[in-house]
Amino acid sequence: MSGPTGTDELVRRLTRELRPVRRLPRLRTVLLGMGLAGLLALAVVVLVRGVDPALLAERLADPVFAGVLAALLLLAPAAAVATLAASVPGRGVARRIAFDLACLSVGAVLVPVVLGMLRDPQFGRGFTGGVACQAWSLGLGLVPVVPVVVFVARALPRHPWLTAAGAGMAGVAVGALAVHLSCPSRDPAHLLIAHALTPVLGGLLLLLPLLFLWRMLRKER
């Protein structure tokens, strides 16, 4: 049997290449960071584009406007929770519930879009300002996605591609929510395509950049 000296040397050899473990922040902390970043994005929209509270209160009676608002309010936290929960072990239940809610919110928007296209061949072809609203949503969405990027870079997601798509979708959903509250358009096609479906576009566009960024952050650790 080896003595204390041999045991200590063995332990040192086995742990020589190990890195210190850093605790991950709580999911609620990251979500709070996203919420604060969303308020910052909304403040930018108010300062630059302006929000009329009276007009906003009036438009809440519009079922399309209110439906898109509800979908974005559900999609942003659901996609964020699904992304964060998929990056740490033991959060399978939260991930599944959040993923189902995110799919439900997207599906609730896709249904009227598909019905509109089937009923009217010109649906969505004449709406104006769609690219501008999408660009605003994508730009503002980069702010709320920062806390998610930092969290996932320190964690170990099992499905990096899906995680990156979810992170992009969550961030852009927050940006689209701010844009939706400020956009004066009443065109249902504009609200559905340029607002409600923009997070899906954001998830696709940010997929590769987020994967590349995560790899860079991990190499620097």
Coordinates of C-alpha atoms in Angstrom, one line a residue:
M1 CA 0.0 0.0 0.0
S2 CA 1.2 3.5 -0.8
G3 CA 1.7 6.0 1.9
P4 CA 0.3 9.5 2.3
T5 CA 3.0 10.9 0.1
G6 CA 2.2 8.6 -2.8
T7 CA -1.5 9.3 -2.5
D8 CA -1.0 13.1 -2.5
E9 CA 1.2 12.8 -5.6
L10 CA -1.4 10.6 -7.4
V11 CA -4.1 13.2 -6.6
R12 CA -2.0 16.0 -7.9
R13 CA -1.3 14.1 -11.1
L14 CA -5.0 13.3 -11.7
T15 CA -6.1 16.9 -11.1
R16 CA -3.3 18.7 -12.8
E17 CA -5.3 19.3 -16.0
L18 CA -8.6 20.0 -14.4
R19 CA -10.1 23.5 -14.6
P20 CA -12.0 25.1 -11.7
V21 CA -15.7 24.7 -11.8
R22 CA -17.8 27.9 -12.0
R23 CA -21.4 27.9 -11.0
L24 CA -23.9 28.8 -13.6
P25 CA -26.3 31.6 -12.8
R26 CA -29.9 30.7 -12.0
L27 CA -32.3 30.5 -14.9
R28 CA -34.5 33.2 -13.4
T29 CA -31.4 35.5 -13.2
V30 CA -30.8 35.1 -16.9
L31 CA -34.5 35.7 -17.7
L32 CA -34.4 38.8 -15.5
G33 CA -31.4 40.0 -17.6
M34 CA -33.4 39.4 -20.8
G35 CA -36.4 41.3 -19.3
L36 CA -34.2 44.3 -18.4
A37 CA -32.6 44.2 -21.9
G38 CA -36.1 44.1 -23.4
L39 CA -37.0 47.2 -21.4
L40 CA -33.9 48.9 -22.8
A41 CA -35.0 47.9 -26.3
L42 CA -38.4 49.3 -25.7
A43 CA -36.9 52.6 -24.4
V44 CA -34.9 52.9 -27.6
V45 CA -38.1 52.4 -29.7
V46 CA -40.0 55.0 -27.6
L47 CA -37.2 57.5 -28.1
V48 CA -36.7 56.9 -31.8
R49 CA -40.0 55.7 -33.2
G50 CA -42.4 56.9 -30.4
V51 CA -45.3 55.1 -28.9
D52 CA -48.8 56.7 -28.6
P53 CA -50.5 55.3 -25.5
A54 CA -53.9 56.3 -26.6
L55 CA -53.5 54.7 -30.0
L56 CA -52.1 51.6 -28.4
A57 CA -55.1 51.3 -26.1
E58 CA -57.4 51.6 -29.0
R59 CA -55.6 49.0 -31.1
L60 CA -55.9 46.4 -28.3
A61 CA -59.5 46.0 -29.5
D62 CA -58.1 44.7 -32.8
P63 CA -58.1 40.9 -32.6
V64 CA -55.1 40.6 -35.0
F65 CA -53.0 43.2 -33.1
A66 CA -53.9 41.7 -29.7
G67 CA -53.3 38.1 -31.0
V68 CA -49.8 39.0 -32.2
L69 CA -49.1 40.8 -29.0
A70 CA -50.2 37.7 -27.0
A71 CA -48.1 35.4 -29.2
L72 CA -44.9 37.5 -28.8
L73 CA -45.5 37.8 -25.0
L74 CA -45.6 34.0 -24.9
L75 CA -42.9 33.2 -27.4
A76 CA -40.1 35.3 -25.9
P77 CA -40.0 33.7 -22.4
A78 CA -40.9 30.3 -23.7
A79 CA -38.1 30.2 -26.2
A80 CA -35.7 31.6 -23.7
V81 CA -36.6 29.0 -21.0
A82 CA -36.4 26.2 -23.5
T83 CA -33.0 27.3 -24.6
L84 CA -31.6 27.8 -21.1
A85 CA -33.1 24.5 -19.8
A86 CA -31.7 22.6 -22.7
S87 CA -28.2 23.8 -21.7
V88 CA -28.1 22.2 -18.3
P89 CA -28.9 18.7 -17.0
G90 CA -31.9 18.0 -14.9
R91 CA -34.2 20.6 -16.6
G92 CA -36.0 18.3 -19.0
V93 CA -39.5 19.0 -17.7
A94 CA -39.0 22.8 -18.0
R95 CA -37.5 22.4 -21.4
R96 CA -40.4 20.3 -22.7
I97 CA -43.1 22.6 -21.3
A98 CA -41.3 25.7 -22.6
F99 CA -40.7 24.2 -26.0
D100 CA -44.4 23.2 -26.3
L101 CA -45.5 26.7 -25.4
A102 CA -43.1 28.2 -28.0
C103 CA -44.4 25.9 -30.7
L104 CA -48.0 26.8 -29.7
S105 CA -47.4 30.5 -30.0
V106 CA -45.8 30.1 -33.4
G107 CA -48.6 27.8 -34.6
A108 CA -51.2 30.2 -33.4
V109 CA -49.8 32.8 -35.7
L110 CA -49.1 30.5 -38.7
V111 CA -52.8 29.4 -38.8
P112 CA -54.2 32.9 -39.8
V113 CA -51.3 33.5 -42.1
V114 CA -52.0 30.2 -44.0
L115 CA -55.7 30.9 -44.1
G116 CA -55.1 34.4 -45.4
M117 CA -52.9 33.1 -48.2
L118 CA -55.5 30.5 -49.1
R119 CA -58.4 32.9 -49.1
D120 CA -56.7 35.8 -50.8
P121 CA -53.8 35.2 -53.3
Q122 CA -52.7 38.8 -52.8
F123 CA -52.4 38.4 -49.0
G124 CA -49.1 39.9 -47.8
R125 CA -48.0 41.1 -51.2
G126 CA -48.9 44.7 -50.8
F127 CA -48.0 45.4 -47.3
T128 CA -45.4 48.2 -46.8
G129 CA -42.8 48.7 -44.1
G130 CA -42.3 45.0 -43.5
V131 CA -38.5 45.0 -44.1
A132 CA -38.1 48.0 -41.9
C133 CA -40.0 46.4 -39.0
Q134 CA -38.0 43.2 -39.4
A135 CA -34.7 45.0 -39.4
W136 CA -35.7 46.9 -36.2
S137 CA -36.7 43.6 -34.6
L138 CA -33.5 41.9 -35.5
G139 CA -31.4 44.8 -34.4
L140 CA -33.1 45.2 -31.0
G141 CA -33.2 41.5 -30.5
L142 CA -29.4 41.4 -30.3
V143 CA -29.6 43.2 -26.9
P144 CA -31.8 40.6 -25.1
V145 CA -29.9 37.7 -26.6
V146 CA -26.7 38.7 -24.8
P147 CA -27.6 37.1 -21.4
V148 CA -28.6 33.9 -23.1
V149 CA -25.3 33.8 -25.1
V150 CA -23.2 34.3 -22.0
F151 CA -25.2 31.6 -20.1
V152 CA -25.0 29.0 -22.9
A153 CA -21.3 29.7 -23.5
R154 CA -20.6 28.6 -19.9
A155 CA -23.0 25.6 -20.0
L156 CA -23.0 22.5 -22.3
P157 CA -26.0 22.3 -24.6
R158 CA -26.8 18.8 -25.9
H159 CA -28.1 20.2 -29.2
P160 CA -26.1 23.3 -30.1
W161 CA -28.0 24.0 -33.3
L162 CA -31.4 23.9 -31.8
T163 CA -30.1 25.9 -28.8
A164 CA -28.7 28.6 -31.1
A165 CA -32.0 28.8 -33.0
G166 CA -34.0 29.1 -29.8
A167 CA -31.7 31.8 -28.4
G168 CA -32.0 33.9 -31.6
M169 CA -35.8 33.4 -31.6
A170 CA -36.1 34.5 -28.0
G171 CA -34.0 37.6 -28.5
V172 CA -35.8 38.7 -31.7
A173 CA -39.2 38.0 -30.1
V174 CA -38.4 40.6 -27.5
G175 CA -37.3 43.1 -30.3
A176 CA -40.4 42.3 -32.3
L177 CA -42.6 42.9 -29.2
A178 CA -41.1 46.4 -28.9
V179 CA -41.6 47.1 -32.6
H180 CA -45.2 45.8 -32.5
L181 CA -46.1 48.3 -29.7
S182 CA -44.8 51.2 -31.8
C183 CA -45.8 50.2 -35.4
P184 CA -48.8 52.2 -36.7
S185 CA -49.7 49.7 -39.4
R186 CA -53.2 48.2 -39.3
D187 CA -52.6 45.7 -42.1
P188 CA -53.2 42.2 -40.8
A189 CA -50.7 40.8 -43.3
H190 CA -48.0 43.2 -42.0
L191 CA -48.7 42.4 -38.4
L192 CA -48.6 38.7 -38.9
I193 CA -45.7 38.4 -41.3
A194 CA -43.5 41.4 -40.4
H195 CA -44.1 41.2 -36.6
A196 CA -45.3 37.8 -35.5
L197 CA -43.1 35.6 -37.7
T198 CA -39.9 37.7 -37.5
P199 CA -38.6 35.7 -34.5
V200 CA -38.6 32.6 -36.7
L201 CA -36.5 34.5 -39.2
G202 CA -34.3 35.7 -36.5
G203 CA -33.7 32.2 -35.2
L204 CA -32.5 31.2 -38.7
L205 CA -30.4 34.3 -39.4
L206 CA -28.6 34.2 -36.0
L207 CA -28.1 30.4 -36.0
L208 CA -24.6 30.3 -37.4
P209 CA -23.3 33.6 -35.8
L210 CA -24.3 32.3 -32.4
L211 CA -22.7 29.0 -32.9
F212 CA -19.5 30.7 -34.0
L213 CA -19.6 33.1 -31.0
W214 CA -20.1 30.2 -28.5
R215 CA -17.1 28.4 -29.9
M216 CA -14.9 31.5 -29.6
L217 CA -16.1 32.1 -26.0
R218 CA -15.4 28.5 -25.0
K219 CA -11.9 28.6 -26.5
E220 CA -11.1 31.7 -24.4
R221 CA -12.1 30.0 -21.1

